[in-house]
Amino acid sequence: MAIIGEALGREIPLVEITPEEFRTETAQFIPEPVMMLLDYWYDTLTVPDVPRPVAAVTGRPGRALAECAADHRADFEAA
């Protein structure tokens, strides 16, 4: 959130919720099979995942989150 906030020039508060709260709040929008992502995200809270090359999928090299946030500043401001 800090990197996106930096791109916007303001602080974005982070509100942590439990996995159970997430499931309850998103159950009507996210099908249960997709909820397996919740376990993955939870596992990466203390041990970050290893970034993978994206060029094979996107056809161009990856970029830093700060660069992406700056490039999409208008998208974040609209949200």
PDB file of N, CA and C in Angstrom:
ATOM      1  N   MET A   1       0.821  -1.180   0.000  1.00  0.00           N
ATOM      2  CA  MET A   1       0.000   0.000   0.000  1.00  0.00           C
ATOM      3  C   MET A   1       0.869   1.249   0.000  1.00  0.00           C
ATOM      4  N   ALA A   2       2.015   1.171   0.627  1.00  0.00           N
ATOM      5  CA  ALA A   2       2.884   2.343   0.705  1.00  0.00           C
ATOM      6  C   ALA A   2       3.336   2.789  -0.690  1.00  0.00           C
ATOM      7  N   ILE A   3       3.635   1.843  -1.563  1.00  0.00           N
ATOM      8  CA  ILE A   3       4.111   2.193  -2.903  1.00  0.00           C
ATOM      9  C   ILE A   3       2.990   2.837  -3.716  1.00  0.00           C
ATOM     10  N   ILE A   4       1.789   2.316  -3.618  1.00  0.00           N
ATOM     11  CA  ILE A   4       0.665   2.917  -4.334  1.00  0.00           C
ATOM     12  C   ILE A   4       0.359   4.292  -3.736  1.00  0.00           C
ATOM     13  N   GLY A   5       0.387   4.409  -2.423  1.00  0.00           N
ATOM     14  CA  GLY A   5       0.176   5.693  -1.770  1.00  0.00           C
ATOM     15  C   GLY A   5       1.206   6.714  -2.201  1.00  0.00           C
ATOM     16  N   GLU A   6       2.448   6.269  -2.347  1.00  0.00           N
ATOM     17  CA  GLU A   6       3.512   7.156  -2.824  1.00  0.00           C
ATOM     18  C   GLU A   6       3.188   7.688  -4.220  1.00  0.00           C
ATOM     19  N   ALA A   7       2.713   6.821  -5.090  1.00  0.00           N
ATOM     20  CA  ALA A   7       2.365   7.233  -6.454  1.00  0.00           C
ATOM     21  C   ALA A   7       1.217   8.237  -6.445  1.00  0.00           C
ATOM     22  N   LEU A   8       0.317   8.101  -5.463  1.00  0.00           N
ATOM     23  CA  LEU A   8      -0.825   9.007  -5.366  1.00  0.00           C
ATOM     24  C   LEU A   8      -0.511  10.267  -4.577  1.00  0.00           C
ATOM     25  N   GLY A   9       0.613  10.250  -3.866  1.00  0.00           N
ATOM     26  CA  GLY A   9       0.973  11.404  -3.056  1.00  0.00           C
ATOM     27  C   GLY A   9       0.189  11.505  -1.761  1.00  0.00           C
ATOM     28  N   ARG A  10      -0.300  10.370  -1.280  1.00  0.00           N
ATOM     29  CA  ARG A  10      -1.040  10.356  -0.011  1.00  0.00           C
ATOM     30  C   ARG A  10      -0.907   8.991   0.651  1.00  0.00           C
ATOM     31  N   GLU A  11      -1.160   8.958   1.937  1.00  0.00           N
ATOM     32  CA  GLU A  11      -1.108   7.699   2.674  1.00  0.00           C
ATOM     33  C   GLU A  11      -2.412   6.946   2.490  1.00  0.00           C
ATOM     34  N   ILE A  12      -2.309   5.653   2.302  1.00  0.00           N
ATOM     35  CA  ILE A  12      -3.492   4.804   2.202  1.00  0.00           C
ATOM     36  C   ILE A  12      -3.502   3.904   3.437  1.00  0.00           C
ATOM     37  N   PRO A  13      -4.531   4.009   4.257  1.00  0.00           N
ATOM     38  CA  PRO A  13      -4.563   3.180   5.458  1.00  0.00           C
ATOM     39  C   PRO A  13      -4.739   1.702   5.107  1.00  0.00           C
ATOM     40  N   LEU A  14      -4.090   0.860   5.855  1.00  0.00           N
ATOM     41  CA  LEU A  14      -4.201  -0.576   5.675  1.00  0.00           C
ATOM     42  C   LEU A  14      -5.023  -1.133   6.831  1.00  0.00           C
ATOM     43  N   VAL A  15      -6.108  -1.798   6.505  1.00  0.00           N
ATOM     44  CA  VAL A  15      -6.961  -2.400   7.519  1.00  0.00           C
ATOM     45  C   VAL A  15      -6.868  -3.906   7.348  1.00  0.00           C
ATOM     46  N   GLU A  16      -6.272  -4.572   8.325  1.00  0.00           N
ATOM     47  CA  GLU A  16      -6.139  -6.023   8.250  1.00  0.00           C
ATOM     48  C   GLU A  16      -7.402  -6.693   8.768  1.00  0.00           C
ATOM     49  N   ILE A  17      -7.807  -7.733   8.078  1.00  0.00           N
ATOM     50  CA  ILE A  17      -8.934  -8.539   8.522  1.00  0.00           C
ATOM     51  C   ILE A  17      -8.486  -9.996   8.564  1.00  0.00           C
ATOM     52  N   THR A  18      -9.216 -10.798   9.279  1.00  0.00           N
ATOM     53  CA  THR A  18      -8.879 -12.215   9.383  1.00  0.00           C
ATOM     54  C   THR A  18      -9.318 -12.933   8.110  1.00  0.00           C
ATOM     55  N   PRO A  19      -8.748 -14.110   7.854  1.00  0.00           N
ATOM     56  CA  PRO A  19      -9.216 -14.901   6.708  1.00  0.00           C
ATOM     57  C   PRO A  19     -10.723 -15.182   6.782  1.00  0.00           C
ATOM     58  N   GLU A  20     -11.242 -15.398   7.979  1.00  0.00           N
ATOM     59  CA  GLU A  20     -12.668 -15.676   8.136  1.00  0.00           C
ATOM     60  C   GLU A  20     -13.496 -14.448   7.746  1.00  0.00           C
ATOM     61  N   GLU A  21     -13.042 -13.260   8.147  1.00  0.00           N
ATOM     62  CA  GLU A  21     -13.755 -12.036   7.772  1.00  0.00           C
ATOM     63  C   GLU A  21     -13.735 -11.856   6.250  1.00  0.00           C
ATOM     64  N   PHE A  22     -12.599 -12.143   5.630  1.00  0.00           N
ATOM     65  CA  PHE A  22     -12.497 -12.034   4.182  1.00  0.00           C
ATOM     66  C   PHE A  22     -13.487 -12.970   3.496  1.00  0.00           C
ATOM     67  N   ARG A  23     -13.509 -14.224   3.950  1.00  0.00           N
ATOM     68  CA  ARG A  23     -14.437 -15.202   3.362  1.00  0.00           C
ATOM     69  C   ARG A  23     -15.887 -14.715   3.484  1.00  0.00           C
ATOM     70  N   THR A  24     -16.241 -14.212   4.651  1.00  0.00           N
ATOM     71  CA  THR A  24     -17.604 -13.750   4.882  1.00  0.00           C
ATOM     72  C   THR A  24     -17.940 -12.551   3.990  1.00  0.00           C
ATOM     73  N   GLU A  25     -17.022 -11.607   3.898  1.00  0.00           N
ATOM     74  CA  GLU A  25     -17.276 -10.382   3.134  1.00  0.00           C
ATOM     75  C   GLU A  25     -17.270 -10.597   1.621  1.00  0.00           C
ATOM     76  N   THR A  26     -16.589 -11.644   1.155  1.00  0.00           N
ATOM     77  CA  THR A  26     -16.453 -11.830  -0.292  1.00  0.00           C
ATOM     78  C   THR A  26     -17.162 -13.071  -0.834  1.00  0.00           C
ATOM     79  N   ALA A  27     -17.797 -13.830   0.018  1.00  0.00           N
ATOM     80  CA  ALA A  27     -18.420 -15.095  -0.397  1.00  0.00           C
ATOM     81  C   ALA A  27     -19.400 -14.911  -1.549  1.00  0.00           C
ATOM     82  N   GLN A  28     -20.120 -13.807  -1.578  1.00  0.00           N
ATOM     83  CA  GLN A  28     -21.109 -13.612  -2.651  1.00  0.00           C
ATOM     84  C   GLN A  28     -20.459 -13.229  -3.981  1.00  0.00           C
ATOM     85  N   PHE A  29     -19.184 -12.832  -3.953  1.00  0.00           N
ATOM     86  CA  PHE A  29     -18.501 -12.401  -5.174  1.00  0.00           C
ATOM     87  C   PHE A  29     -17.445 -13.388  -5.671  1.00  0.00           C
ATOM     88  N   ILE A  30     -16.890 -14.178  -4.763  1.00  0.00           N
ATOM     89  CA  ILE A  30     -15.785 -15.072  -5.114  1.00  0.00           C
ATOM     90  C   ILE A  30     -16.227 -16.520  -4.907  1.00  0.00           C
ATOM     91  N   PRO A  31     -16.227 -17.318  -5.974  1.00  0.00           N
ATOM     92  CA  PRO A  31     -16.618 -18.728  -5.827  1.00  0.00           C
ATOM     93  C   PRO A  31     -15.660 -19.474  -4.899  1.00  0.00           C
ATOM     94  N   GLU A  32     -16.163 -20.433  -4.194  1.00  0.00           N
ATOM     95  CA  GLU A  32     -15.357 -21.187  -3.224  1.00  0.00           C
ATOM     96  C   GLU A  32     -14.069 -21.766  -3.820  1.00  0.00           C
ATOM     97  N   PRO A  33     -14.075 -22.319  -5.040  1.00  0.00           N
ATOM     98  CA  PRO A  33     -12.814 -22.841  -5.577  1.00  0.00           C
ATOM     99  C   PRO A  33     -11.718 -21.774  -5.691  1.00  0.00           C
ATOM    100  N   VAL A  34     -12.107 -20.528  -5.873  1.00  0.00           N
ATOM    101  CA  VAL A  34     -11.116 -19.453  -5.986  1.00  0.00           C
ATOM    102  C   VAL A  34     -10.584 -19.063  -4.609  1.00  0.00           C
ATOM    103  N   MET A  35     -11.304 -19.415  -3.576  1.00  0.00           N
ATOM    104  CA  MET A  35     -10.884 -19.085  -2.215  1.00  0.00           C
ATOM    105  C   MET A  35      -9.549 -19.733  -1.843  1.00  0.00           C
ATOM    106  N   MET A  36      -9.107 -20.718  -2.630  1.00  0.00           N
ATOM    107  CA  MET A  36      -7.796 -21.312  -2.343  1.00  0.00           C
ATOM    108  C   MET A  36      -6.711 -20.246  -2.414  1.00  0.00           C
ATOM    109  N   LEU A  37      -6.975 -19.166  -3.152  1.00  0.00           N
ATOM    110  CA  LEU A  37      -6.022 -18.053  -3.194  1.00  0.00           C
ATOM    111  C   LEU A  37      -5.837 -17.433  -1.820  1.00  0.00           C
ATOM    112  N   LEU A  38      -6.882 -17.457  -1.001  1.00  0.00           N
ATOM    113  CA  LEU A  38      -6.782 -16.920   0.353  1.00  0.00           C
ATOM    114  C   LEU A  38      -5.684 -17.628   1.133  1.00  0.00           C
ATOM    115  N   ASP A  39      -5.628 -18.944   1.017  1.00  0.00           N
ATOM    116  CA  ASP A  39      -4.574 -19.700   1.701  1.00  0.00           C
ATOM    117  C   ASP A  39      -3.196 -19.310   1.182  1.00  0.00           C
ATOM    118  N   TYR A  40      -3.085 -19.138  -0.129  1.00  0.00           N
ATOM    119  CA  TYR A  40      -1.811 -18.728  -0.723  1.00  0.00           C
ATOM    120  C   TYR A  40      -1.401 -17.354  -0.196  1.00  0.00           C
ATOM    121  N   TRP A  41      -2.325 -16.393  -0.230  1.00  0.00           N
ATOM    122  CA  TRP A  41      -2.003 -15.039   0.240  1.00  0.00           C
ATOM    123  C   TRP A  41      -1.613 -15.070   1.708  1.00  0.00           C
ATOM    124  N   TYR A  42      -2.332 -15.840   2.510  1.00  0.00           N
ATOM    125  CA  TYR A  42      -2.035 -15.938   3.936  1.00  0.00           C
ATOM    126  C   TYR A  42      -0.635 -16.511   4.153  1.00  0.00           C
ATOM    127  N   ASP A  43      -0.281 -17.514   3.362  1.00  0.00           N
ATOM    128  CA  ASP A  43       1.046 -18.127   3.488  1.00  0.00           C
ATOM    129  C   ASP A  43       2.170 -17.152   3.143  1.00  0.00           C
ATOM    130  N   THR A  44       1.902 -16.145   2.313  1.00  0.00           N
ATOM    131  CA  THR A  44       2.953 -15.217   1.906  1.00  0.00           C
ATOM    132  C   THR A  44       3.057 -13.998   2.819  1.00  0.00           C
ATOM    133  N   LEU A  45       2.282 -13.957   3.899  1.00  0.00           N
ATOM    134  CA  LEU A  45       2.382 -12.838   4.834  1.00  0.00           C
ATOM    135  C   LEU A  45       3.730 -12.806   5.535  1.00  0.00           C
ATOM    136  N   THR A  46       4.215 -13.976   5.920  1.00  0.00           N
ATOM    137  CA  THR A  46       5.478 -14.018   6.661  1.00  0.00           C
ATOM    138  C   THR A  46       6.657 -14.476   5.810  1.00  0.00           C
ATOM    139  N   VAL A  47       6.384 -15.224   4.744  1.00  0.00           N
ATOM    140  CA  VAL A  47       7.434 -15.675   3.828  1.00  0.00           C
ATOM    141  C   VAL A  47       7.017 -15.259   2.416  1.00  0.00           C
ATOM    142  N   PRO A  48       7.582 -14.158   1.912  1.00  0.00           N
ATOM    143  CA  PRO A  48       7.174 -13.684   0.585  1.00  0.00           C
ATOM    144  C   PRO A  48       7.405 -14.723  -0.505  1.00  0.00           C
ATOM    145  N   ASP A  49       6.528 -14.725  -1.484  1.00  0.00           N
ATOM    146  CA  ASP A  49       6.666 -15.611  -2.627  1.00  0.00           C
ATOM    147  C   ASP A  49       7.837 -15.143  -3.486  1.00  0.00           C
ATOM    148  N   VAL A  50       8.372 -16.030  -4.257  1.00  0.00           N
ATOM    149  CA  VAL A  50       9.474 -15.706  -5.156  1.00  0.00           C
ATOM    150  C   VAL A  50       8.884 -15.172  -6.461  1.00  0.00           C
ATOM    151  N   PRO A  51       9.251 -13.948  -6.867  1.00  0.00           N
ATOM    152  CA  PRO A  51       8.736 -13.434  -8.142  1.00  0.00           C
ATOM    153  C   PRO A  51       9.143 -14.343  -9.297  1.00  0.00           C
ATOM    154  N   ARG A  52       8.272 -14.473 -10.251  1.00  0.00           N
ATOM    155  CA  ARG A  52       8.540 -15.314 -11.418  1.00  0.00           C
ATOM    156  C   ARG A  52       8.637 -14.444 -12.664  1.00  0.00           C
ATOM    157  N   PRO A  53       9.429 -14.868 -13.638  1.00  0.00           N
ATOM    158  CA  PRO A  53       9.523 -14.101 -14.881  1.00  0.00           C
ATOM    159  C   PRO A  53       8.153 -14.017 -15.566  1.00  0.00           C
ATOM    160  N   VAL A  54       7.835 -12.857 -16.104  1.00  0.00           N
ATOM    161  CA  VAL A  54       6.538 -12.681 -16.750  1.00  0.00           C
ATOM    162  C   VAL A  54       6.635 -12.543 -18.261  1.00  0.00           C
ATOM    163  N   ALA A  55       7.841 -12.404 -18.786  1.00  0.00           N
ATOM    164  CA  ALA A  55       8.025 -12.157 -20.221  1.00  0.00           C
ATOM    165  C   ALA A  55       7.396 -13.245 -21.089  1.00  0.00           C
ATOM    166  N   ALA A  56       7.442 -14.480 -20.636  1.00  0.00           N
ATOM    167  CA  ALA A  56       6.861 -15.574 -21.426  1.00  0.00           C
ATOM    168  C   ALA A  56       5.346 -15.413 -21.571  1.00  0.00           C
ATOM    169  N   VAL A  57       4.703 -14.763 -20.601  1.00  0.00           N
ATOM    170  CA  VAL A  57       3.257 -14.583 -20.629  1.00  0.00           C
ATOM    171  C   VAL A  57       2.880 -13.260 -21.279  1.00  0.00           C
ATOM    172  N   THR A  58       3.603 -12.187 -20.923  1.00  0.00           N
ATOM    173  CA  THR A  58       3.219 -10.852 -21.388  1.00  0.00           C
ATOM    174  C   THR A  58       3.947 -10.412 -22.655  1.00  0.00           C
ATOM    175  N   GLY A  59       5.073 -11.063 -22.954  1.00  0.00           N
ATOM    176  CA  GLY A  59       5.847 -10.667 -24.117  1.00  0.00           C
ATOM    177  C   GLY A  59       6.783  -9.504 -23.860  1.00  0.00           C
ATOM    178  N   ARG A  60       6.869  -9.073 -22.611  1.00  0.00           N
ATOM    179  CA  ARG A  60       7.799  -7.997 -22.246  1.00  0.00           C
ATOM    180  C   ARG A  60       8.272  -8.232 -20.818  1.00  0.00           C
ATOM    181  N   PRO A  61       9.394  -7.641 -20.441  1.00  0.00           N
ATOM    182  CA  PRO A  61       9.917  -7.877 -19.086  1.00  0.00           C
ATOM    183  C   PRO A  61       9.014  -7.268 -18.010  1.00  0.00           C
ATOM    184  N   GLY A  62       9.123  -7.814 -16.835  1.00  0.00           N
ATOM    185  CA  GLY A  62       8.355  -7.285 -15.712  1.00  0.00           C
ATOM    186  C   GLY A  62       8.885  -5.916 -15.308  1.00  0.00           C
ATOM    187  N   ARG A  63       8.144  -5.245 -14.432  1.00  0.00           N
ATOM    188  CA  ARG A  63       8.590  -3.943 -13.941  1.00  0.00           C
ATOM    189  C   ARG A  63       8.294  -3.832 -12.463  1.00  0.00           C
ATOM    190  N   ALA A  64       8.916  -2.888 -11.831  1.00  0.00           N
ATOM    191  CA  ALA A  64       8.761  -2.707 -10.387  1.00  0.00           C
ATOM    192  C   ALA A  64       7.354  -2.204 -10.072  1.00  0.00           C
ATOM    193  N   LEU A  65       6.871  -2.545  -8.876  1.00  0.00           N
ATOM    194  CA  LEU A  65       5.551  -2.106  -8.447  1.00  0.00           C
ATOM    195  C   LEU A  65       5.452  -0.587  -8.455  1.00  0.00           C
ATOM    196  N   ALA A  66       6.511   0.106  -8.048  1.00  0.00           N
ATOM    197  CA  ALA A  66       6.484   1.574  -8.031  1.00  0.00           C
ATOM    198  C   ALA A  66       6.247   2.133  -9.434  1.00  0.00           C
ATOM    199  N   GLU A  67       6.874   1.541 -10.436  1.00  0.00           N
ATOM    200  CA  GLU A  67       6.686   1.986 -11.821  1.00  0.00           C
ATOM    201  C   GLU A  67       5.253   1.719 -12.278  1.00  0.00           C
ATOM    202  N   CYS A  68       4.757   0.554 -11.982  1.00  0.00           N
ATOM    203  CA  CYS A  68       3.382   0.196 -12.357  1.00  0.00           C
ATOM    204  C   CYS A  68       2.389   1.125 -11.669  1.00  0.00           C
ATOM    205  N   ALA A  69       2.576   1.394 -10.374  1.00  0.00           N
ATOM    206  CA  ALA A  69       1.676   2.276  -9.633  1.00  0.00           C
ATOM    207  C   ALA A  69       1.683   3.681 -10.224  1.00  0.00           C
ATOM    208  N   ALA A  70       2.865   4.182 -10.572  1.00  0.00           N
ATOM    209  CA  ALA A  70       2.963   5.516 -11.167  1.00  0.00           C
ATOM    210  C   ALA A  70       2.263   5.545 -12.524  1.00  0.00           C
ATOM    211  N   ASP A  71       2.453   4.501 -13.325  1.00  0.00           N
ATOM    212  CA  ASP A  71       1.822   4.434 -14.645  1.00  0.00           C
ATOM    213  C   ASP A  71       0.298   4.355 -14.565  1.00  0.00           C
ATOM    214  N   HIS A  72      -0.216   3.784 -13.484  1.00  0.00           N
ATOM    215  CA  HIS A  72      -1.663   3.595 -13.340  1.00  0.00           C
ATOM    216  C   HIS A  72      -2.263   4.484 -12.263  1.00  0.00           C
ATOM    217  N   ARG A  73      -1.594   5.584 -11.979  1.00  0.00           N
ATOM    218  CA  ARG A  73      -2.058   6.490 -10.920  1.00  0.00           C
ATOM    219  C   ARG A  73      -3.527   6.859 -11.101  1.00  0.00           C
ATOM    220  N   ALA A  74      -3.929   7.208 -12.317  1.00  0.00           N
ATOM    221  CA  ALA A  74      -5.328   7.603 -12.568  1.00  0.00           C
ATOM    222  C   ALA A  74      -6.301   6.483 -12.222  1.00  0.00           C
ATOM    223  N   ASP A  75      -5.904   5.240 -12.450  1.00  0.00           N
ATOM    224  CA  ASP A  75      -6.768   4.105 -12.124  1.00  0.00           C
ATOM    225  C   ASP A  75      -6.977   4.003 -10.608  1.00  0.00           C
ATOM    226  N   PHE A  76      -5.903   4.238  -9.847  1.00  0.00           N
ATOM    227  CA  PHE A  76      -6.008   4.163  -8.390  1.00  0.00           C
ATOM    228  C   PHE A  76      -6.802   5.345  -7.837  1.00  0.00           C
ATOM    229  N   GLU A  77      -6.680   6.496  -8.445  1.00  0.00           N
ATOM    230  CA  GLU A  77      -7.415   7.671  -7.974  1.00  0.00           C
ATOM    231  C   GLU A  77      -8.910   7.496  -8.205  1.00  0.00           C
ATOM    232  N   ALA A  78      -9.275   6.796  -9.272  1.00  0.00           N
ATOM    233  CA  ALA A  78     -10.684   6.583  -9.586  1.00  0.00           C
ATOM    234  C   ALA A  78     -11.326   5.566  -8.651  1.00  0.00           C
ATOM    235  N   ALA A  79     -10.509   4.721  -8.028  1.00  0.00           N
ATOM    236  CA  ALA A  79     -11.040   3.649  -7.179  1.00  0.00           C
ATOM    237  C   ALA A  79     -11.500   4.160  -5.839  1.00  0.00           C
TER     238      ALA A  79
END
